[in-house]
Amino acid sequence: MHATLSGDVVRAGERARERFYDSSGYGHPVDGGALELAPVEAAHLLYRGDLEAVDGSDGTAMDFRAFLESAAVSEIAFLVYKDLRDRGFYLSPSREGWSDASAARAAVDDPAVDFVVYPRGSGPWDDEVAYRVGVVSEREEVPASDLGNLVLAVVDEESALTYLATEHRDVSGTSEAELPTNVPGELLSDRLLLWDPPATIYDRGFYGQPLDDRDGDVIQLSLLEAAFLAREGVLDVEGGAEAVVDRGREVEGERFDRRLRVYAELRERGLVPKTGYKFGADFRTYADVESVDDLGHSELLIRVLDGGHTFSPRDLALDVRLAHGVRKEMVFALVNDEDDDGSADDRIEWLSVTRLTP
Amino acid sequence: MHATLSGDVVRAGERARERFYDSSGYGHPVDGGALELAPVEAAHLLYRGDLEAVDGSDGTAMDFRAFLESAAVSEIAFLVYKDLRDRGFYLSPSREGWSDASAARAAVDDPAVDFVVYPRGSGPWDDEVAYRVGVVSEREEVPASDLGNLVLAVVDEESALTYLATEHRDVSGTSEAELPTNVPGELLSDRLLLWDPPATIYDRGFYGQPLDDRDGDVIQLSLLEAAFLAREGVLDVEGGAEAVVDRGREVEGERFDRRLRVYAELRERGLVPKTGYKFGADFRTYADVESVDDLGHSELLIRVLDGGHTFSPRDLALDVRLAHGVRKEMVFALVNDEDDDGSADDRIEWLSVTRLTP
């Protein structure tokens, strides 16, 4: 069977409609009984041998090889399309008119979505969408604003695929501790020492780390912990919270402010953030701390980023794989500029990225 | 017992020499029977209660707290010194005159070394050094040229320590395959296709990846594999190897050249490099490939860097932990400029970084 490339669609006749659309969900029917295929769909039919050739606008017949080498179809889009078909899914390009599903029609306006994938057993004539998929090569940069409600299909340089599910999520926990006020602390160059701290600060609040295992020992606070506690009135330090924040900015610039906003937001939401350094992240978090003697497993790894951040798929893969390996979920805290009224609360987006096997 | 701060040493009397040096390896004896301590050693003796106070140059007596808050001693050096003492080691600051060990004397001129650590049971009067240790805070940048024959003691923002052993190493393997010549290949935008490849290319050489699992299928080569094989005469591609290299530079700039040099060097050393994308690295390598049907576990993760690279301890921690989690060794390929004669061979340094528990 032949079909004809015309602009960015491949047109086939009525038999194609029965054979490809009705039975397998390729393309979409148009008036007069014909079928329009996206180039990637036509490439797959050529690859399967269901189409013999696609005639180009100059009349030459292209087989699979010639079609794939032409500019009509993206090789990485083809690899992803083929892989999802191999996994038993029907899918449509995210184009006007290709799908009856309302979620698919809504996705047409989102340039990050290349394919809408139906649940197994469903197709473009149903009203369900399992995944919105964006295709990227390993080397492309992906803006954070594209992510959320999107499965990134990353094609690596050796043509292997990885699927990363990206979702906006909420984070919350039940940790809280009654803390004293005006505990004296001494600022050193990159931390703060509590020489005679009330036990609750560490034991209940899980702030800081003892200098030693001895009872009643000195507690070391990180600059983030110290800045937060000074603002809350728990800590009394020379120069106040501002002195701690200034020191933080000296050692890590504006990143310190961004991390402090996320730290404070996590604490307010009932999570205990501790350093994620060993995992290459900003924080690991504990959702339900009642006492340090009874600490559970930390559930999330948090990386703090500017809202305008652009991801490299390679870095994403590294973070997500590491988090998976230590049984935690990778969450990016995207910090946007504060609102005019200074409220930061709703300006941090929590973006979860996990490995997906469709 | 008191001692006196004088410049960058703390002087103590003859009793101190017996009590601290002879029995525990603190400081070094000087003419006249006295003992000189580095400030970090004096801080530890204060912390233990073995010294009561150190008198400052203005005559004020400093206890542990006052001494640690003074500029005389670095808090992160103290944390590392204390931790190594807690683990049962004797150690000396890397300073002229502090140690009799020849390796310690040699380390004095290396500014990256802060402490020399003796094997358990040995001390500064012996001639053995177990570790050369450099102390850095999580936020410091570490030049690649500092690393190798060095244990990095990284102090994170919450004052926890991680030890990273860095060593220059050799890499080699036994993989080799007899390959045909002039195999035709077609360059696409980001890969190269072999439409009718001899089986040995994939089966024995482990070059590329089949488009499908079908026998005699199309093989996809990455641009790196294709550039290497074209240079070797195995591949015949329009425009020659240069056309492939040009395409590689288009998609990833000069990084492509750096990676190609490392790829070729690994192949010449008998390793098979495949993409390390899923691990956030440039390559994973197989040392002994005879056939793809009998692939072992890949042993190394390779990240390609410019020789002038500067590491952030956080990124190092991420790489090393991930490699450990997947039972591989993290190796950085540091690519220096080529020699005048164009030989690249000895200009790639292989730097292994592993987690160490002293």
XYZ file of C-alpha atoms in Angstrom, chain B residues 145-313:
169
model
C 45.183 18.948 40.056
C 45.092 18.728 43.881
C 43.718 15.207 43.763
C 45.448 11.854 43.540
C 47.310 10.316 46.485
C 45.039 12.374 48.703
C 42.140 11.623 50.989
C 39.650 14.463 50.892
C 37.973 14.953 54.237
C 34.807 16.842 53.398
C 32.966 18.604 56.206
C 29.344 19.155 55.263
C 27.216 22.056 56.405
C 25.913 20.007 59.326
C 29.462 19.112 60.363
C 29.325 15.471 59.291
C 32.434 14.076 57.603
C 32.933 12.085 54.444
C 36.287 10.713 53.359
C 36.978 10.369 49.656
C 40.098 8.507 48.563
C 41.513 9.922 45.326
C 44.128 7.967 43.370
C 45.593 8.113 39.923
C 45.188 4.741 38.345
C 45.757 2.868 35.173
C 42.877 1.467 33.155
C 43.177 -1.525 30.892
C 41.275 -4.494 29.555
C 41.416 -7.362 27.116
C 38.574 -6.551 24.735
C 39.441 -6.654 21.073
C 37.635 -7.672 17.921
C 38.699 -8.296 14.341
C 36.534 -5.986 12.295
C 35.898 -5.698 8.567
C 36.665 -2.506 6.665
C 34.591 -0.086 4.633
C 31.208 -0.966 6.075
C 28.752 1.569 4.624
C 26.925 3.788 7.108
C 24.353 6.606 6.820
C 24.665 9.669 8.990
C 21.370 10.916 10.477
C 21.094 14.005 12.628
C 22.343 12.499 15.883
C 23.372 8.915 15.094
C 24.507 6.733 12.246
C 22.722 3.736 10.810
C 24.269 0.572 9.399
C 21.524 -0.891 7.231
C 23.256 -4.168 6.486
C 26.057 -4.606 9.009
C 28.456 -7.535 9.418
C 27.497 -9.288 12.634
C 30.911 -8.865 14.270
C 30.486 -5.114 14.658
C 27.856 -5.566 17.314
C 28.326 -9.184 18.373
C 32.084 -9.085 18.952
C 32.983 -5.405 19.033
C 29.901 -4.338 20.984
C 29.605 -1.260 18.802
C 26.149 0.259 18.501
C 22.744 -1.044 19.322
C 20.306 -2.965 17.117
C 17.182 -1.074 16.131
C 15.258 -4.170 17.099
C 15.844 -7.654 18.424
C 15.360 -9.225 15.029
C 18.322 -11.025 13.535
C 20.325 -9.159 10.937
C 18.734 -5.934 11.993
C 19.821 -2.375 11.442
C 22.531 -1.195 13.863
C 22.494 2.297 15.311
C 25.890 3.773 16.160
C 26.397 6.779 18.375
C 28.331 9.646 16.853
C 31.325 8.763 19.046
C 31.342 5.143 17.942
C 30.899 6.195 14.338
C 33.708 8.768 14.451
C 36.067 6.232 15.982
C 35.191 3.467 13.512
C 35.416 5.832 10.549
C 38.920 6.869 11.636
C 39.872 3.231 11.989
C 38.723 2.532 8.443
C 35.979 0.169 9.583
C 33.241 2.527 8.516
C 32.663 4.129 5.173
C 30.545 7.234 5.534
C 29.970 10.130 3.183
C 32.426 12.890 4.036
C 34.574 10.482 6.050
C 35.325 10.613 9.760
C 35.462 14.400 9.591
C 31.790 14.597 8.630
C 30.907 12.598 11.743
C 33.164 14.685 13.965
C 31.667 17.880 12.541
C 28.198 16.609 13.367
C 29.360 15.719 16.884
C 30.727 19.212 17.401
C 27.455 20.662 16.192
C 25.485 18.780 18.826
C 27.845 19.115 21.768
C 30.673 21.515 20.955
C 34.262 20.890 22.028
C 33.040 18.396 24.595
C 32.660 16.012 21.679
C 36.387 16.161 20.898
C 37.277 15.575 24.531
C 34.946 12.612 24.769
C 36.190 11.171 21.496
C 39.781 11.265 22.737
C 38.774 9.395 25.873
C 36.619 6.962 23.903
C 39.508 6.140 21.543
C 41.981 5.824 24.392
C 39.695 3.417 26.248
C 39.227 1.288 23.135
C 42.989 1.242 22.583
C 43.478 0.097 26.147
C 41.136 -2.846 25.600
C 38.009 -1.535 27.288
C 34.612 -1.197 25.670
C 33.048 2.160 26.527
C 29.266 2.388 26.273
C 27.148 5.346 27.226
C 26.941 6.083 30.943
C 23.878 8.276 30.504
C 21.699 6.286 32.885
C 24.309 6.846 35.581
C 24.813 10.507 34.737
C 28.327 9.707 33.464
C 29.910 9.761 30.040
C 30.732 6.068 29.854
C 30.407 2.776 31.588
C 33.173 0.379 30.567
C 33.546 -3.363 30.102
C 37.095 -4.662 30.487
C 36.798 -8.093 28.913
C 34.271 -8.366 26.127
C 34.508 -11.410 23.906
C 30.891 -11.492 22.810
C 27.770 -9.508 23.618
C 26.006 -12.751 24.459
C 28.375 -13.104 27.355
C 28.688 -9.584 28.705
C 29.857 -9.244 32.255
C 29.114 -6.415 34.606
C 30.533 -3.047 33.571
C 33.224 -2.106 36.066
C 33.896 1.594 35.708
C 31.912 4.771 35.346
C 33.901 7.392 33.478
C 33.251 11.093 33.557
C 35.235 13.123 31.033
C 36.522 16.464 32.270
C 38.903 19.134 31.187
C 42.254 18.820 32.984
C 41.712 22.242 34.556
C 38.414 21.176 36.094
C 37.434 22.201 39.591
C 35.260 19.828 41.591
C 32.534 20.752 43.981
C 32.552 18.233 46.849
